[in-house]
Amino acid sequence: NAGVMQNPRHLVRRRGQEARLRCSPMKGHSHVYWYRQLPEEGLKFMVYLQKENIIDESGMPKERFSAEFPKEGPSILRIQQVVRGDSAAYFCASSQDRGRLNEQFFGPGTRLTVL
Amino acid sequence: GDSVTQMEGPVTLSEEAFLTINCTYTATGYPSLFWYVQYPGEGLQLLLKATKADDKGSNKGFEATYRKETTSFHLEKGSVQVSDSAVYFCALSENTGTASKLTFGTGTRLQVML
């Protein structure tokens, strides 16, 4: 039973380019969460999605960032016109249900470096 | 809003020493509490959890008790090993409305020496 899959594991972009991060949740999980970890900091919530719906995007920057979780295929976190401050590790987690009792399982992360 | 405060690291211990990593929280309701561990270059793994007051979570020799009166969830282990070297994150999840996001502390790096 595969865990949460993220790709790529490492991504290098130049300032102004687009970064596209993918997350495939665990089998049977329909809830996906994206978190960002800046160097030497804890994880910060960005967005919570269910299939085809954004449920909570309170942690997403207002500009340049977007997320989707289509009916078919992985969840995508898209960062347009990247800047150096976007360099971070981006983690995806999935859960079976949304309640506070439901464990979130984390992927290995995508480490984004903006040159 | 919700918040989690952890003791700052790094914490450096000798093998077989006793470990305590302090964690306190602020929440409006009745959160679930978690400890996650992150090994170098990897994602987070759930270490243990507690869902209500006085619950004790335990796994791999680690323990933490949900203390509502002190809003704390301190992580303890009686005898650490070199393989326990990692970053430990305390987190809470409060089901507010439609979301159940995790709120993390800043993490505590543990280094265990031979």
PDB file of N, CA, C and O in Angstrom, chain A residues 5 9 14 23 28 33 35 37 41 45-46 56 73 77 85 89 100 112 115:
ATOM      1  N   MET A   5       2.512  10.145  -2.323  1.00  0.00           N
ATOM      2  CA  MET A   5       3.596  10.332  -3.282  1.00  0.00           C
ATOM      3  C   MET A   5       3.673  11.792  -3.692  1.00  0.00           C
ATOM      4  O   MET A   5       2.644  12.421  -3.966  1.00  0.00           O
ATOM      5  N   ARG A   9      10.943  15.400  -6.213  1.00  0.00           N
ATOM      6  CA  ARG A   9      11.485  15.532  -4.862  1.00  0.00           C
ATOM      7  C   ARG A   9      12.296  16.815  -4.736  1.00  0.00           C
ATOM      8  O   ARG A   9      12.339  17.439  -3.687  1.00  0.00           O
ATOM      9  N   ARG A  14      14.367  29.274 -11.853  1.00  0.00           N
ATOM     10  CA  ARG A  14      14.904  30.633 -11.841  1.00  0.00           C
ATOM     11  C   ARG A  14      13.767  31.594 -11.534  1.00  0.00           C
ATOM     12  O   ARG A  14      12.590  31.292 -11.791  1.00  0.00           O
ATOM     13  N   CYS A  23       1.037  15.911  -6.004  1.00  0.00           N
ATOM     14  CA  CYS A  23       0.811  15.071  -4.818  1.00  0.00           C
ATOM     15  C   CYS A  23      -0.269  14.047  -5.110  1.00  0.00           C
ATOM     16  O   CYS A  23      -1.382  14.410  -5.498  1.00  0.00           O
ATOM     17  N   GLY A  28      -7.616   5.541  -1.220  1.00  0.00           N
ATOM     18  CA  GLY A  28      -8.779   5.643  -0.352  1.00  0.00           C
ATOM     19  C   GLY A  28      -8.913   6.975   0.360  1.00  0.00           C
ATOM     20  O   GLY A  28      -9.914   7.219   1.038  1.00  0.00           O
ATOM     21  N   TYR A  33      -3.942  18.063   1.957  1.00  0.00           N
ATOM     22  CA  TYR A  33      -3.483  19.288   2.618  1.00  0.00           C
ATOM     23  C   TYR A  33      -2.081  19.622   2.092  1.00  0.00           C
ATOM     24  O   TYR A  33      -1.260  18.717   1.901  1.00  0.00           O
ATOM     25  N   TYR A  35       1.352  21.964   2.993  1.00  0.00           N
ATOM     26  CA  TYR A  35       2.049  22.729   4.016  1.00  0.00           C
ATOM     27  C   TYR A  35       3.382  23.195   3.439  1.00  0.00           C
ATOM     28  O   TYR A  35       3.975  22.533   2.579  1.00  0.00           O
ATOM     29  N   GLN A  37       7.321  24.464   4.563  1.00  0.00           N
ATOM     30  CA  GLN A  37       8.323  24.519   5.630  1.00  0.00           C
ATOM     31  C   GLN A  37       9.487  25.371   5.160  1.00  0.00           C
ATOM     32  O   GLN A  37      10.271  24.954   4.294  1.00  0.00           O
ATOM     33  N   GLU A  41      12.240  26.258  10.210  1.00  0.00           N
ATOM     34  CA  GLU A  41      10.941  26.591  10.787  1.00  0.00           C
ATOM     35  C   GLU A  41      10.008  25.383  10.765  1.00  0.00           C
ATOM     36  O   GLU A  41      10.288  24.382  10.126  1.00  0.00           O
ATOM     37  N   PHE A  45       0.385  25.631   7.457  1.00  0.00           N
ATOM     38  CA  PHE A  45      -0.718  25.208   6.609  1.00  0.00           C
ATOM     39  C   PHE A  45      -0.921  26.184   5.460  1.00  0.00           C
ATOM     40  O   PHE A  45      -0.856  27.402   5.641  1.00  0.00           O
ATOM     41  N   MET A  46      -1.175  25.628   4.270  1.00  0.00           N
ATOM     42  CA  MET A  46      -1.469  26.476   3.114  1.00  0.00           C
ATOM     43  C   MET A  46      -2.911  26.307   2.653  1.00  0.00           C
ATOM     44  O   MET A  46      -3.671  27.264   2.596  1.00  0.00           O
ATOM     45  N   ASP A  56     -10.423  25.049   2.316  1.00  0.00           N
ATOM     46  CA  ASP A  56      -9.837  26.084   3.169  1.00  0.00           C
ATOM     47  C   ASP A  56      -8.527  26.522   2.542  1.00  0.00           C
ATOM     48  O   ASP A  56      -7.614  25.712   2.410  1.00  0.00           O
ATOM     49  N   GLY A  73      -6.498  12.176 -11.191  1.00  0.00           N
ATOM     50  CA  GLY A  73      -5.118  12.638 -11.153  1.00  0.00           C
ATOM     51  C   GLY A  73      -4.738  13.259  -9.833  1.00  0.00           C
ATOM     52  O   GLY A  73      -5.554  13.384  -8.907  1.00  0.00           O
ATOM     53  N   LEU A  77       0.001  21.861  -6.740  1.00  0.00           N
ATOM     54  CA  LEU A  77       0.253  23.190  -6.172  1.00  0.00           C
ATOM     55  C   LEU A  77       1.084  23.950  -7.198  1.00  0.00           C
ATOM     56  O   LEU A  77       2.158  23.486  -7.589  1.00  0.00           O
ATOM     57  N   GLY A  85      12.097  33.998  -2.122  1.00  0.00           N
ATOM     58  CA  GLY A  85      11.401  33.697  -0.868  1.00  0.00           C
ATOM     59  C   GLY A  85      10.497  32.492  -0.941  1.00  0.00           C
ATOM     60  O   GLY A  85      10.017  32.028   0.098  1.00  0.00           O
ATOM     61  N   ALA A  89      10.551  23.751   1.562  1.00  0.00           N
ATOM     62  CA  ALA A  89      10.065  22.391   1.343  1.00  0.00           C
ATOM     63  C   ALA A  89       8.546  22.422   1.407  1.00  0.00           C
ATOM     64  O   ALA A  89       7.973  23.010   2.332  1.00  0.00           O
ATOM     65  N   ARG A 100     -11.013  15.938  13.275  1.00  0.00           N
ATOM     66  CA  ARG A 100      -9.762  16.128  14.015  1.00  0.00           C
ATOM     67  C   ARG A 100      -9.176  14.814  14.467  1.00  0.00           C
ATOM     68  O   ARG A 100      -8.013  14.740  14.827  1.00  0.00           O
ATOM     69  N   LEU A 112      11.918  22.997  -3.126  1.00  0.00           N
ATOM     70  CA  LEU A 112      11.995  23.981  -4.200  1.00  0.00           C
ATOM     71  C   LEU A 112      13.127  24.956  -3.920  1.00  0.00           C
ATOM     72  O   LEU A 112      13.192  25.534  -2.831  1.00  0.00           O
ATOM     73  N   LEU A 115      16.578  30.136  -7.895  1.00  0.00           N
ATOM     74  CA  LEU A 115      17.882  30.778  -8.089  1.00  0.00           C
ATOM     75  C   LEU A 115      17.734  32.255  -8.432  1.00  0.00           C
ATOM     76  O   LEU A 115      16.705  32.665  -8.982  1.00  0.00           O
TER      77      LEU A 115
END
